[in-house]
Amino acid sequence: GAVVSQHPSWVICKSGTSVKIECRSLDFQATTMFWYRQFPKQSLMLMATSNEGSKATYEQGVEKDKFLINHASLTLSTLTVTSAHPEDSSFYICSVSRGNTEAFFGQGTRLTVV
Amino acid sequence: LAKTTQPISMDSYEGQEVNITCSHNNIATNDYITWYQQFPSQGPRFIIQGYKTKVTNEVASLFIPADRKSSTLSLPRVSLSDTAVYYCLVGDEGNTGKLIFGQGTTLQVKP
């Protein structure tokens, strides 16, 4: 299966600052990647679809100006949480899919905003 | 994407077989059924996928009745390391890989 790597695994930032999370598809060229958010004791929630070479598609209720997604190459998508606040603290996970609903996930990034 | 319903939690003991059933009454003709496993602070991991009847791999078996309105993930002889959240999802081959997760089933394996 595809190998997906996220960086960093965890990050602590001050309120009001921005944080960038990288998602790399190590052995598969992904024209599409996905970003999820997971709060404690809850399920994964799809935030947006990252499209290589074009704008990301955001799910309803997700602020596109707050969660900036860039998919500049077939192996890298980045999620930037801008002006982070404590309520943005969460577990962020990216995925790559080869269709057929079999997806490969990164190890996740734990964001804590203080 | 079809909605799924699973038990919120299950308990088991080491060495037992665990069966987790998922209901997906509105599954479409082209939909596949896929199960994922998630450990705390990790991304989900693909376990098994099927369309109908029975599928088996080195980790689990997936039983799907003829009407495909439900499916059962079977984990043989569980160990403590199988303690995790298990998600059942349905979707079709043509989808973009966009996954909508339900609440999942938290399996607690006890010694």
Coordinates of C-alpha atoms in Angstrom, one line a residue:
Chain A
G1 CA 0.0 0.0 0.0
A2 CA 0.9 3.6 -0.2
V3 CA 3.1 5.1 2.4
V4 CA 2.0 8.5 3.8
S5 CA 4.1 10.6 6.0
Q6 CA 3.1 13.6 8.1
H7 CA 5.3 16.2 9.7
P8 CA 5.4 17.1 12.5
S9 CA 3.9 14.4 14.6
W10 CA 3.0 17.0 17.3
V11 CA 3.3 20.7 17.6
I12 CA 2.6 23.3 20.3
C13 CA 2.0 26.9 19.3
K14 CA 0.9 30.1 20.8
S15 CA -2.5 31.5 20.2
G16 CA -2.5 33.8 17.2
T17 CA 0.4 32.1 15.4
S18 CA 0.2 29.9 12.3
V19 CA 1.2 26.3 12.0
K20 CA 2.0 24.3 8.8
I21 CA 1.5 20.6 8.6
E22 CA 3.0 18.6 5.8
C23 CA 1.7 15.4 4.2
R24 CA 3.8 13.4 1.9
S25 CA 2.9 10.5 -0.3
L26 CA 6.2 8.6 -0.4
D27 CA 5.6 6.0 -3.0
F28 CA 2.5 7.1 -4.9
Q29 CA 1.8 10.2 -7.0
A30 CA -1.4 11.6 -5.5
T31 CA -3.4 14.1 -7.5
T32 CA -5.8 14.1 -4.6
M33 CA -5.2 14.1 -0.8
F34 CA -7.6 14.5 2.0
W35 CA -7.4 16.3 5.4
Y36 CA -9.3 15.2 8.4
R37 CA -9.6 16.5 11.9
Q38 CA -10.3 14.4 15.0
F39 CA -11.2 15.7 18.4
P40 CA -10.7 13.5 21.5
K41 CA -13.1 10.6 21.7
Q42 CA -14.6 11.5 18.4
S43 CA -14.5 10.2 14.9
L44 CA -12.6 11.6 12.0
M45 CA -14.2 14.6 10.3
L46 CA -13.3 15.3 6.7
M47 CA -12.1 18.9 6.4
A48 CA -11.1 19.3 2.7
T49 CA -9.9 17.7 -0.4
S50 CA -6.5 18.8 -1.6
N51 CA -6.2 18.9 -5.4
E52 CA -2.8 19.0 -7.1
G53 CA -2.4 22.2 -9.1
S54 CA -5.8 23.7 -8.2
K55 CA -7.8 25.0 -5.3
A56 CA -8.8 22.7 -2.4
T57 CA -12.4 21.8 -1.9
Y58 CA -13.6 22.4 1.6
E59 CA -16.4 20.7 3.5
Q60 CA -19.3 22.7 4.7
G61 CA -18.5 24.6 7.9
V62 CA -14.7 24.5 7.4
E63 CA -13.2 28.0 6.9
K64 CA -11.0 28.0 3.9
D65 CA -9.2 31.2 5.0
K66 CA -8.3 29.6 8.3
F67 CA -7.2 26.3 7.0
L68 CA -5.0 27.0 4.0
I69 CA -4.2 24.0 1.8
N70 CA -1.6 23.9 -0.8
H71 CA -0.9 20.9 -3.1
A72 CA 1.9 22.1 -5.2
S73 CA 3.2 18.7 -6.2
L74 CA 2.0 15.1 -6.7
T75 CA 3.7 14.1 -3.4
L76 CA 3.1 16.9 -1.1
S77 CA 0.1 18.7 0.4
T78 CA 0.3 21.2 3.3
L79 CA -2.3 22.4 5.7
T80 CA -1.7 25.7 7.4
V81 CA -3.7 26.6 10.4
T82 CA -3.7 30.4 10.4
S83 CA -4.1 32.5 13.6
A84 CA -4.6 29.4 15.6
H85 CA -6.7 29.4 18.7
P86 CA -7.1 26.9 21.5
E87 CA -10.3 25.6 19.9
D88 CA -8.2 24.5 16.9
S89 CA -6.3 22.1 19.1
S90 CA -7.0 18.7 17.6
F91 CA -5.5 15.7 15.8
Y92 CA -5.0 16.4 12.1
I93 CA -4.7 13.5 9.7
C94 CA -4.1 13.3 5.9
S95 CA -4.8 10.5 3.6
V96 CA -4.2 9.3 0.1
S97 CA -6.5 7.1 -1.8
R98 CA -6.1 4.9 -4.8
G99 CA -9.9 4.8 -5.3
N100 CA -12.1 2.0 -4.3
T101 CA -12.3 3.5 -0.8
E102 CA -8.9 2.0 0.2
A103 CA -7.2 4.9 1.8
F104 CA -3.8 5.3 3.3
F105 CA -3.4 7.6 6.2
G106 CA -0.5 9.6 7.7
Q107 CA 0.4 9.1 11.3
G108 CA -1.4 12.3 12.3
T109 CA -0.3 15.6 13.8
R110 CA -1.3 16.6 17.3
L111 CA -1.8 20.3 17.4
T112 CA -2.0 22.0 20.8
V113 CA -2.6 25.8 20.9
V114 CA -1.8 27.5 24.1
Chain B
L1 CA -22.1 8.0 0.6
A2 CA -24.1 5.4 2.6
K3 CA -24.4 5.9 6.3
T4 CA -23.2 3.1 8.6
T5 CA -24.2 2.1 12.1
Q6 CA -22.0 0.2 14.5
P7 CA -22.1 -0.6 18.2
I8 CA -20.2 2.1 20.1
S9 CA -18.2 -0.2 22.2
M10 CA -17.4 -3.9 22.8
D11 CA -15.4 -5.8 25.3
S12 CA -13.6 -9.1 24.8
Y13 CA -10.9 -11.2 26.3
E14 CA -7.6 -12.3 24.9
G15 CA -7.9 -15.4 22.7
Q16 CA -11.6 -14.9 21.9
E17 CA -13.0 -14.3 18.5
V18 CA -14.6 -10.9 18.1
N19 CA -17.4 -10.1 15.6
I20 CA -18.3 -6.5 15.0
T21 CA -21.4 -5.9 12.9
C22 CA -22.1 -2.9 10.8
S23 CA -25.4 -1.9 9.4
H24 CA -25.6 -0.1 6.0
N25 CA -29.2 -0.3 4.9
N26 CA -28.8 2.2 2.1
I27 CA -25.7 0.7 0.4
A28 CA -25.6 1.2 -3.3
T29 CA -25.0 -1.3 -6.0
N30 CA -21.5 -0.1 -6.7
D31 CA -20.5 0.3 -3.0
Y32 CA -17.7 -1.6 -1.4
I33 CA -17.4 -2.2 2.3
T34 CA -14.2 -1.3 4.0
W35 CA -13.0 -1.6 7.6
Y36 CA -10.3 0.5 9.2
Q37 CA -8.5 0.2 12.6
Q38 CA -7.3 3.1 14.6
F39 CA -5.1 3.2 17.6
P40 CA -4.9 6.2 19.8
S41 CA -2.9 9.1 18.3
Q42 CA -2.4 7.3 15.0
G43 CA -4.0 7.5 11.6
P44 CA -6.5 4.8 10.7
R45 CA -5.2 1.6 9.0
F46 CA -6.9 -0.4 6.3
I47 CA -8.0 -3.8 7.5
I48 CA -10.1 -5.5 4.9
Q49 CA -12.5 -4.7 2.0
G50 CA -15.2 -6.7 0.4
Y51 CA -18.2 -6.5 -2.0
K52 CA -20.2 -9.6 -1.2
T53 CA -20.0 -13.1 0.5
K54 CA -16.8 -13.6 2.5
V55 CA -13.3 -12.1 2.3
T56 CA -10.4 -13.3 4.4
N57 CA -6.9 -12.0 4.8
E58 CA -4.1 -12.5 7.3
V59 CA -5.7 -10.1 9.8
A60 CA -9.5 -10.6 9.6
S61 CA -12.5 -12.0 7.8
L62 CA -15.4 -10.0 6.4
F63 CA -18.8 -11.6 6.1
I64 CA -21.4 -9.9 3.9
P65 CA -24.9 -11.4 3.5
A66 CA -26.6 -11.5 0.2
D67 CA -28.6 -8.4 0.7
R68 CA -25.4 -6.5 1.7
K69 CA -27.3 -4.4 4.2
S70 CA -24.9 -5.3 6.9
S71 CA -21.4 -6.7 7.3
T72 CA -19.5 -8.4 10.0
L73 CA -15.8 -8.0 10.8
S74 CA -14.4 -11.1 12.5
L75 CA -11.1 -10.9 14.4
P76 CA -9.9 -14.3 15.3
R77 CA -8.2 -14.9 18.7
V78 CA -7.8 -11.2 19.7
S79 CA -4.9 -10.0 21.8
L80 CA -4.4 -6.9 23.9
S81 CA -2.9 -5.2 20.9
D82 CA -6.2 -5.4 19.1
T83 CA -7.7 -2.8 21.4
A84 CA -8.6 0.0 19.1
V85 CA -11.4 1.7 17.3
Y86 CA -12.8 0.0 14.3
Y87 CA -14.6 1.9 11.5
C88 CA -16.9 0.5 8.8
L89 CA -17.3 2.5 5.7
V90 CA -19.0 2.1 2.4
G91 CA -18.3 3.7 -0.9
D92 CA -17.9 3.0 -4.6
E93 CA -15.0 2.4 -6.9
G94 CA -15.5 5.6 -8.7
N95 CA -15.4 7.8 -5.7
T96 CA -12.5 10.1 -5.2
G97 CA -11.4 8.5 -1.9
K98 CA -13.4 10.9 0.1
L99 CA -14.4 9.0 3.3
I100 CA -17.1 9.8 5.7
F101 CA -16.5 8.1 9.1
G102 CA -19.2 7.0 11.4
Q103 CA -18.6 6.9 15.2
G104 CA -16.8 3.5 15.0
T105 CA -16.6 0.7 17.5
T106 CA -14.2 0.9 20.4
L107 CA -13.0 -2.6 21.1
Q108 CA -11.4 -3.2 24.5
V109 CA -9.6 -6.5 24.9
K110 CA -9.0 -7.6 28.4
P111 CA -6.4 -10.0 29.7

